[in-house]
Short mmCIF file of N, CA and C in Angstrom, two decimals:
data_model
loop_
_atom_site.label_atom_id
_atom_site.label_comp_id
_atom_site.label_asym_id
_atom_site.label_seq_id
_atom_site.Cartn_x
_atom_site.Cartn_y
_atom_site.Cartn_z
N UNK A 14 -14.88 52.41 12.30
CA UNK A 14 -14.13 51.20 12.57
C UNK A 14 -12.66 51.54 12.73
N UNK A 15 -12.02 50.82 13.58
CA UNK A 15 -10.60 51.03 13.84
C UNK A 15 -9.79 50.39 12.73
N UNK A 16 -8.87 51.13 12.15
CA UNK A 16 -8.03 50.63 11.06
C UNK A 16 -6.72 50.13 11.64
N UNK A 17 -6.45 48.87 11.44
CA UNK A 17 -5.19 48.28 11.89
C UNK A 17 -4.45 47.79 10.65
N UNK A 18 -3.41 48.52 10.21
CA UNK A 18 -2.74 48.17 8.96
C UNK A 18 -2.10 46.78 8.99
N UNK A 19 -1.70 46.30 10.14
CA UNK A 19 -1.05 44.99 10.22
C UNK A 19 -2.05 43.85 10.18
N UNK A 20 -3.32 44.17 10.44
CA UNK A 20 -4.32 43.11 10.55
C UNK A 20 -4.45 42.30 9.26
N UNK A 21 -4.54 42.95 8.12
CA UNK A 21 -4.71 42.22 6.87
C UNK A 21 -3.47 41.40 6.53
N UNK A 22 -2.29 41.94 6.82
CA UNK A 22 -1.07 41.18 6.51
C UNK A 22 -0.93 39.97 7.42
N UNK A 23 -1.35 40.12 8.66
CA UNK A 23 -1.31 38.98 9.58
C UNK A 23 -2.30 37.92 9.11
N UNK A 24 -3.45 38.34 8.67
CA UNK A 24 -4.45 37.40 8.19
C UNK A 24 -3.94 36.65 6.97
N UNK A 25 -3.31 37.36 6.05
CA UNK A 25 -2.76 36.73 4.87
C UNK A 25 -1.63 35.78 5.26
N UNK A 26 -0.75 36.22 6.14
CA UNK A 26 0.35 35.37 6.59
C UNK A 26 -0.19 34.12 7.29
N UNK A 27 -1.19 34.31 8.13
CA UNK A 27 -1.80 33.17 8.82
C UNK A 27 -2.42 32.20 7.84
N UNK A 28 -3.10 32.75 6.84
CA UNK A 28 -3.71 31.91 5.82
C UNK A 28 -2.65 31.12 5.07
N UNK A 29 -1.54 31.77 4.71
CA UNK A 29 -0.48 31.07 3.99
C UNK A 29 0.15 29.98 4.84
N UNK A 30 0.34 30.27 6.11
CA UNK A 30 0.90 29.27 7.02
C UNK A 30 -0.04 28.07 7.14
N UNK A 31 -1.34 28.36 7.34
CA UNK A 31 -2.30 27.27 7.46
C UNK A 31 -2.41 26.47 6.17
N UNK A 32 -2.37 27.16 5.04
CA UNK A 32 -2.42 26.47 3.76
C UNK A 32 -1.21 25.53 3.61
N UNK A 33 -0.04 26.02 3.99
CA UNK A 33 1.16 25.19 3.93
C UNK A 33 1.07 23.99 4.84
N UNK A 34 0.54 24.19 6.05
CA UNK A 34 0.39 23.08 6.99
C UNK A 34 -0.60 22.05 6.47
N UNK A 35 -1.69 22.51 5.90
CA UNK A 35 -2.69 21.59 5.35
C UNK A 35 -2.09 20.79 4.20
N UNK A 36 -1.35 21.47 3.34
CA UNK A 36 -0.71 20.79 2.22
C UNK A 36 0.28 19.74 2.73
N UNK A 37 1.07 20.10 3.74
CA UNK A 37 2.04 19.18 4.33
C UNK A 37 1.33 17.97 4.94
N UNK A 38 0.23 18.22 5.65
CA UNK A 38 -0.51 17.12 6.26
C UNK A 38 -1.12 16.22 5.20
N UNK A 39 -1.59 16.79 4.11
CA UNK A 39 -2.15 15.97 3.02
C UNK A 39 -1.07 15.08 2.42
N UNK A 40 0.14 15.63 2.28
CA UNK A 40 1.25 14.81 1.76
C UNK A 40 1.58 13.69 2.73
N UNK A 41 1.56 14.00 4.03
CA UNK A 41 1.84 12.96 5.02
C UNK A 41 0.78 11.86 4.98
N UNK A 42 -0.48 12.25 4.82
CA UNK A 42 -1.55 11.26 4.75
C UNK A 42 -1.34 10.36 3.54
N UNK A 43 -1.00 10.95 2.39
CA UNK A 43 -0.76 10.15 1.19
C UNK A 43 0.42 9.20 1.38
N UNK A 44 1.49 9.71 2.00
CA UNK A 44 2.67 8.88 2.24
C UNK A 44 2.35 7.73 3.19
N UNK A 45 1.63 8.05 4.27
CA UNK A 45 1.28 7.00 5.23
C UNK A 45 0.32 5.98 4.62
N UNK A 46 -0.54 6.43 3.74
CA UNK A 46 -1.44 5.51 3.06
C UNK A 46 -0.66 4.54 2.18
N UNK A 47 0.35 5.05 1.49
CA UNK A 47 1.20 4.19 0.65
C UNK A 47 1.96 3.19 1.51
N UNK A 48 2.48 3.64 2.65
CA UNK A 48 3.19 2.74 3.57
C UNK A 48 2.24 1.67 4.09
N UNK A 49 1.02 2.06 4.43
CA UNK A 49 0.03 1.10 4.93
C UNK A 49 -0.28 0.05 3.87
N UNK A 50 -0.44 0.47 2.63
CA UNK A 50 -0.72 -0.47 1.56
C UNK A 50 0.43 -1.46 1.37
N UNK A 51 1.65 -0.96 1.46
CA UNK A 51 2.82 -1.84 1.33
C UNK A 51 2.87 -2.84 2.48
N UNK A 52 2.63 -2.36 3.68
CA UNK A 52 2.65 -3.25 4.84
C UNK A 52 1.52 -4.28 4.77
N UNK A 53 0.36 -3.86 4.28
CA UNK A 53 -0.77 -4.77 4.13
C UNK A 53 -0.42 -5.89 3.13
N UNK A 54 0.21 -5.51 2.03
CA UNK A 54 0.62 -6.51 1.02
C UNK A 54 1.66 -7.46 1.61
N UNK A 55 2.61 -6.92 2.37
CA UNK A 55 3.63 -7.76 3.02
C UNK A 55 2.98 -8.74 3.99
N UNK A 56 2.01 -8.26 4.75
CA UNK A 56 1.31 -9.11 5.71
C UNK A 56 0.57 -10.22 5.01
N UNK A 57 -0.12 -9.90 3.93
CA UNK A 57 -0.85 -10.92 3.17
C UNK A 57 0.10 -11.97 2.60
N UNK A 58 1.25 -11.52 2.10
CA UNK A 58 2.25 -12.47 1.59
C UNK A 58 2.76 -13.37 2.71
N UNK A 59 3.02 -12.79 3.86
CA UNK A 59 3.51 -13.58 5.00
C UNK A 59 2.48 -14.60 5.45
N UNK A 60 1.22 -14.21 5.47
CA UNK A 60 0.17 -15.15 5.88
C UNK A 60 0.08 -16.29 4.88
N UNK A 61 0.17 -15.99 3.58
CA UNK A 61 0.15 -17.05 2.57
C UNK A 61 1.32 -18.01 2.76
N UNK A 62 2.50 -17.46 3.07
CA UNK A 62 3.67 -18.31 3.29
C UNK A 62 3.49 -19.21 4.49
N UNK A 63 2.91 -18.68 5.56
CA UNK A 63 2.66 -19.48 6.77
C UNK A 63 1.70 -20.61 6.45
N UNK A 64 0.62 -20.29 5.72
CA UNK A 64 -0.35 -21.33 5.34
C UNK A 64 0.33 -22.40 4.50
N UNK A 65 1.17 -22.00 3.55
CA UNK A 65 1.89 -22.97 2.71
C UNK A 65 2.83 -23.83 3.56
N UNK A 66 3.53 -23.21 4.50
CA UNK A 66 4.44 -23.97 5.36
C UNK A 66 3.68 -24.94 6.25
N UNK A 67 2.52 -24.50 6.77
CA UNK A 67 1.72 -25.40 7.59
C UNK A 67 1.25 -26.60 6.78
N UNK A 68 0.82 -26.35 5.54
CA UNK A 68 0.37 -27.45 4.68
C UNK A 68 1.52 -28.40 4.39
N UNK A 69 2.70 -27.85 4.11
CA UNK A 69 3.86 -28.69 3.84
C UNK A 69 4.25 -29.50 5.07
N UNK A 70 4.19 -28.90 6.23
CA UNK A 70 4.51 -29.60 7.47
C UNK A 70 3.52 -30.72 7.73
N UNK A 71 2.23 -30.46 7.51
CA UNK A 71 1.23 -31.51 7.70
C UNK A 71 1.46 -32.65 6.71
N UNK A 72 1.86 -32.31 5.50
CA UNK A 72 2.14 -33.35 4.49
C UNK A 72 3.32 -34.21 4.93
N UNK A 73 4.36 -33.58 5.43
CA UNK A 73 5.54 -34.32 5.90
C UNK A 73 5.16 -35.19 7.08
N UNK A 74 4.38 -34.65 8.01
CA UNK A 74 3.97 -35.42 9.18
C UNK A 74 3.11 -36.62 8.77
N UNK A 75 2.21 -36.41 7.81
CA UNK A 75 1.34 -37.53 7.40
C UNK A 75 2.15 -38.59 6.64
N UNK A 76 3.15 -38.16 5.87
CA UNK A 76 3.97 -39.14 5.17
C UNK A 76 4.87 -39.88 6.16
N UNK A 77 5.32 -39.20 7.22
CA UNK A 77 6.10 -39.87 8.26
C UNK A 77 5.25 -40.92 8.97
N UNK A 78 3.98 -40.59 9.24
CA UNK A 78 3.08 -41.55 9.91
C UNK A 78 2.83 -42.76 9.02
N UNK A 79 2.67 -42.56 7.72
CA UNK A 79 2.42 -43.68 6.83
C UNK A 79 3.67 -44.53 6.63
N UNK A 80 4.84 -43.91 6.75
CA UNK A 80 6.09 -44.66 6.65
C UNK A 80 6.31 -45.56 7.86
N UNK A 81 5.85 -45.14 9.03
CA UNK A 81 6.06 -45.91 10.24
C UNK A 81 5.04 -47.03 10.40
N UNK A 82 3.99 -47.03 9.58
CA UNK A 82 2.97 -48.09 9.70
C UNK A 82 3.36 -49.35 9.00
#
């Protein structure tokens, strides 16, 4: 077999680089997951506020109609 002294060091270096990239990507996934959860909570809060505002508006409209009768 042909002995290439640089081959093992390149393999180790490549492995370390790939390990670092995988670790970085895992951190990004965790960070994006946290951002998604925050945005989901914000969206749910906004939807609840819209529903509350719609109910309040309907209440005002119905009281205005009963006042004009």
